[in-house]
Short mmCIF file of C-alpha atoms in Angstrom, two decimals:
data_model
loop_
_atom_site.label_atom_id
_atom_site.label_comp_id
_atom_site.label_asym_id
_atom_site.label_seq_id
_atom_site.Cartn_x
_atom_site.Cartn_y
_atom_site.Cartn_z
CA MET A 1 0.26 -0.04 -0.39
CA GLY A 2 3.42 2.34 1.19
CA ARG A 3 4.16 1.60 -2.75
CA PHE A 4 1.47 2.15 -4.27
CA LEU A 5 0.46 5.68 -2.66
CA GLN A 6 4.37 6.59 -3.72
CA ILE A 7 3.91 5.88 -7.09
CA ALA A 8 0.64 7.76 -7.14
CA GLY A 9 1.68 10.39 -5.45
CA LEU A 10 4.32 10.99 -7.36
CA VAL A 11 2.77 10.65 -11.30
CA ILE A 12 -0.02 12.76 -9.23
CA GLY A 13 1.98 15.49 -7.68
CA LEU A 14 3.89 15.74 -11.20
CA ALA A 15 1.46 16.04 -13.10
CA GLY A 16 -0.13 18.72 -11.21
CA LEU A 17 3.03 20.72 -10.89
CA VAL A 18 3.43 20.61 -14.95
CA LEU A 19 -0.07 21.34 -15.71
CA GLN A 20 -0.42 24.10 -13.51
CA PHE A 21 3.10 25.09 -15.01
CA CYS A 22 1.79 24.72 -18.59
CA ILE A 23 -1.24 27.09 -17.81
CA SER A 24 -0.71 29.73 -15.63
CA ILE A 25 2.68 30.73 -17.44
CA PRO A 26 0.63 32.35 -20.54
CA ALA A 27 -2.19 33.31 -18.68
CA SER A 28 0.05 35.14 -16.27
CA MET A 29 1.66 36.62 -19.01
CA GLU A 30 -1.49 37.44 -20.25
CA ALA A 31 -1.98 39.68 -17.49
CA GLY A 32 0.79 41.62 -18.15
CA ARG A 33 3.52 39.95 -16.69
CA SER A 34 7.11 38.41 -18.70
CA LEU A 35 8.16 35.55 -19.24
CA LEU A 36 10.29 35.87 -15.88
CA GLY A 37 8.43 37.71 -14.14
CA SER A 38 5.21 34.91 -14.75
CA ILE A 39 7.86 31.73 -13.41
CA ILE A 40 8.97 34.06 -10.76
CA PHE A 41 5.53 34.76 -9.29
CA LEU A 42 4.85 30.86 -9.95
CA PHE A 43 6.96 29.88 -7.79
CA SER A 44 6.37 32.62 -5.01
CA PHE A 45 3.62 30.14 -3.99
CA PHE A 46 3.87 27.82 -0.97
CA THR A 47 1.25 25.50 -2.47
CA ILE A 48 3.79 25.34 -5.47
CA LEU A 49 7.19 25.12 -3.17
CA THR A 50 5.21 22.20 -0.57
CA ASN A 51 4.20 20.15 -4.18
CA ILE A 52 7.68 20.03 -5.14
CA GLY A 53 9.21 19.28 -1.90
CA ALA A 54 6.93 16.35 -2.06
CA VAL A 55 7.59 15.56 -5.11
CA LEU A 56 11.47 15.37 -4.36
CA VAL A 57 10.82 13.35 -0.99
CA TYR A 58 9.02 10.33 -3.13
CA THR A 59 11.57 10.28 -6.13
CA SER A 60 14.35 10.32 -3.36
CA LEU A 61 12.84 6.93 -2.37
CA LEU A 62 12.47 5.22 -5.58
CA SER A 63 14.93 3.21 -5.49
CA PRO A 64 13.85 -0.41 -4.64
CA SER A 65 17.30 -1.53 -3.14
CA GLY A 66 16.92 1.49 -0.36
CA TYR A 67 19.85 3.92 -2.31
CA ALA A 68 18.12 7.46 -1.62
CA TRP A 69 19.03 9.03 -4.79
CA LEU A 70 18.04 12.79 -3.22
CA PRO A 71 19.67 11.67 0.12
CA ALA A 72 18.78 15.40 1.57
CA PHE A 73 15.21 14.05 1.00
CA ALA A 74 15.00 10.69 2.55
CA GLY A 75 15.91 11.48 5.81
CA SER A 76 12.93 11.09 8.23
CA ARG A 77 12.48 13.97 9.24
CA MET A 78 12.29 15.78 5.90
CA ARG A 79 9.72 13.39 5.32
CA ALA A 80 7.88 14.93 8.34
CA GLY A 81 8.58 18.62 8.19
CA VAL A 82 7.27 17.97 4.14
CA ALA A 83 4.31 16.56 6.06
CA VAL A 84 3.23 19.26 7.92
CA SER A 85 3.88 21.96 5.20
CA ILE A 86 1.22 19.71 2.56
CA ALA A 87 -1.24 19.09 5.18
CA LEU A 88 -0.96 23.22 6.18
CA VAL A 89 -1.33 23.59 2.62
CA PHE A 90 -4.58 21.76 2.23
CA ILE A 91 -5.67 23.20 5.89
CA VAL A 92 -5.56 26.88 5.03
CA TYR A 93 -6.78 26.25 0.99
CA ALA A 94 -9.92 24.33 2.73
CA THR A 95 -10.84 26.58 5.01
CA VAL A 96 -9.59 30.28 4.01
CA LEU A 97 -8.36 30.19 0.18
CA ALA A 98 -11.02 28.05 -1.31
CA ARG A 99 -13.59 30.67 -1.11
CA LEU A 100 -11.78 33.61 -2.25
CA TRP A 101 -12.13 32.76 -6.19
CA GLN A 102 -13.82 30.11 -8.41
CA PRO A 103 -11.43 28.86 -10.80
CA GLN A 104 -12.81 26.50 -13.83
CA GLY A 105 -11.44 24.03 -16.31
CA LEU A 106 -7.88 22.82 -15.92
CA PHE A 107 -7.17 25.51 -13.16
CA LEU A 108 -9.93 23.76 -11.12
CA LEU A 109 -8.45 20.49 -11.81
CA CYS A 110 -4.96 21.86 -10.23
CA ASP A 111 -6.45 23.37 -7.67
CA VAL A 112 -7.64 19.88 -6.68
CA LEU A 113 -4.59 17.99 -7.66
CA LEU A 114 -2.00 20.22 -5.60
CA HIS A 115 -4.55 21.62 -2.82
CA TYR A 116 -6.76 18.06 -1.86
CA VAL A 117 -4.99 15.52 -4.04
CA THR A 118 -1.75 15.86 -3.25
CA PRO A 119 -1.71 16.43 0.91
CA VAL A 120 -3.87 13.87 1.81
CA LEU A 121 -1.95 11.01 -0.17
CA PHE A 122 1.45 12.59 1.06
CA VAL A 123 0.07 12.28 4.70
CA LEU A 124 -1.05 8.80 4.28
CA TRP A 125 1.84 7.60 2.71
CA TRP A 126 4.50 9.10 5.31
CA LEU A 127 1.90 7.71 8.07
CA ILE A 128 1.93 3.73 5.99
CA SER A 129 5.55 3.70 5.49
CA GLY A 130 7.17 7.36 6.29
CA ALA A 131 6.74 7.88 9.68
CA ASP A 132 9.68 5.77 11.54
CA GLY A 133 10.10 7.03 14.79
CA ARG A 134 12.82 9.11 14.56
CA THR A 135 11.62 12.79 14.44
CA ARG A 136 12.59 14.46 17.83
CA TRP A 137 11.05 17.64 19.31
CA SER A 138 14.18 19.49 18.16
CA ASP A 139 12.94 19.28 14.58
CA ILE A 140 10.35 21.17 15.25
CA SER A 141 12.05 24.33 15.64
CA TRP A 142 14.25 22.85 11.93
CA TRP A 143 10.71 22.98 10.09
CA VAL A 144 9.37 26.36 11.22
CA LEU A 145 12.29 28.07 9.26
CA TYR A 146 10.39 26.96 5.81
CA PRO A 147 7.07 29.10 6.17
CA VAL A 148 9.58 31.83 8.23
CA ALA A 149 11.72 32.14 5.24
CA TYR A 150 8.73 31.93 3.09
CA LEU A 151 7.15 34.43 4.77
CA VAL A 152 10.05 36.73 5.02
CA TYR A 153 10.05 35.72 1.06
CA ALA A 154 6.79 37.03 0.18
CA LEU A 155 6.91 40.16 2.34
CA ALA A 156 10.30 41.13 0.74
CA ARG A 157 9.05 40.59 -2.38
CA ALA A 158 5.49 42.52 -2.15
CA PRO A 159 6.98 45.82 -2.46
CA LEU A 160 9.40 45.36 -5.52
CA ALA A 161 7.04 43.29 -7.30
CA GLY A 162 3.48 44.68 -6.86
CA GLU A 163 1.82 41.99 -6.00
CA VAL A 164 1.64 38.66 -3.84
CA PRO A 165 0.76 35.35 -3.73
CA TYR A 166 -1.74 35.62 -1.24
CA PRO A 167 -3.90 38.01 0.12
CA PHE A 168 -3.93 38.14 3.00
CA LEU A 169 -0.13 38.75 2.93
CA ASP A 170 -1.38 42.18 0.84
CA VAL A 171 0.36 44.75 3.16
CA ALA A 172 -1.21 47.29 1.03
CA LYS A 173 -4.44 46.69 1.19
CA ASN A 174 -4.69 44.78 4.27
CA GLY A 175 -1.80 46.68 7.05
CA TRP A 176 1.01 45.74 9.11
CA THR A 177 -2.02 44.70 11.75
CA SER A 178 -3.82 42.15 9.84
CA VAL A 179 -0.88 41.10 7.86
CA ALA A 180 0.96 40.12 11.04
CA ILE A 181 -2.34 38.34 13.28
CA SER A 182 -2.46 36.02 9.97
CA ALA A 183 1.09 35.29 10.05
CA ALA A 184 0.67 34.24 13.66
CA ALA A 185 -2.57 32.33 13.63
CA ILE A 186 -0.65 30.44 10.51
CA THR A 187 2.23 30.16 11.88
CA GLY A 188 0.19 28.48 14.81
CA LEU A 189 -0.97 26.07 12.92
CA PHE A 190 1.43 25.27 11.70
CA LEU A 191 3.26 24.61 15.17
CA ALA A 192 0.51 22.28 16.34
CA LEU A 193 0.82 20.11 12.50
CA CYS A 194 5.17 19.71 14.09
CA VAL A 195 3.42 18.69 17.72
CA VAL A 196 0.34 15.46 16.13
CA ALA A 197 3.46 14.86 13.95
CA VAL A 198 6.33 14.07 15.99
CA LEU A 199 2.65 12.30 18.24
CA ALA A 200 2.11 10.10 14.95
CA ASP A 201 5.44 9.56 14.30
CA HIS A 202 6.03 7.65 17.83
CA GLY A 203 2.77 6.43 17.95
CA VAL A 204 3.29 5.35 14.46
CA ALA A 205 6.62 3.62 15.51
CA ARG A 206 5.46 2.22 19.10
CA SER A 207 2.49 0.37 17.03
CA ARG A 208 4.83 -1.09 14.24
CA ALA A 209 6.70 -2.57 17.03
CA SER A 210 4.23 -4.02 19.02
CA THR A 211 2.96 -5.86 15.95
CA LEU A 212 6.16 -6.96 15.28
CA ARG A 213 6.66 -8.79 19.14
#
């Protein structure tokens, strides 16, 4: 089951990312951005970056011999960190962002694949095959660097590019107080998911150990 979820997640993740690139770049250029600007804008979305991370984790573990093709993404702590991040993608989109726009056609397909299908597949795969009890509470301090670094990048880019990837990060429109509250709330949710991930990782490892006795 774990191998099936890994392959399915890899195929669907890659398909979603490639399709998103193919339809978003032309649409972005029609909106007035240059080719380079369109590419940068696409890769400024937390969803895109996190789905790329998931694909790299899957790819790193494809070898049947256990050899890590991409060692940096094969470790248990990286797997758990990506699981937390992609769970955040699912929750924030489903509860906040989904009601802000109504995608149609291929945009709707990409929307469903990258915000719903790939997060569910990755978390299920991680619980079945990726979790091994090796995470530590100290890992949370490393995992949180990713969303914090992303936040710094998005806010620093905004005045230069005149746009933000997510409306709740728009300081010009919402003000610093609103953006700070949104950022704090999402960071708090991320940290809560980190705690759940560590507990789940240890719980899954204990369950497997009990089964093998």
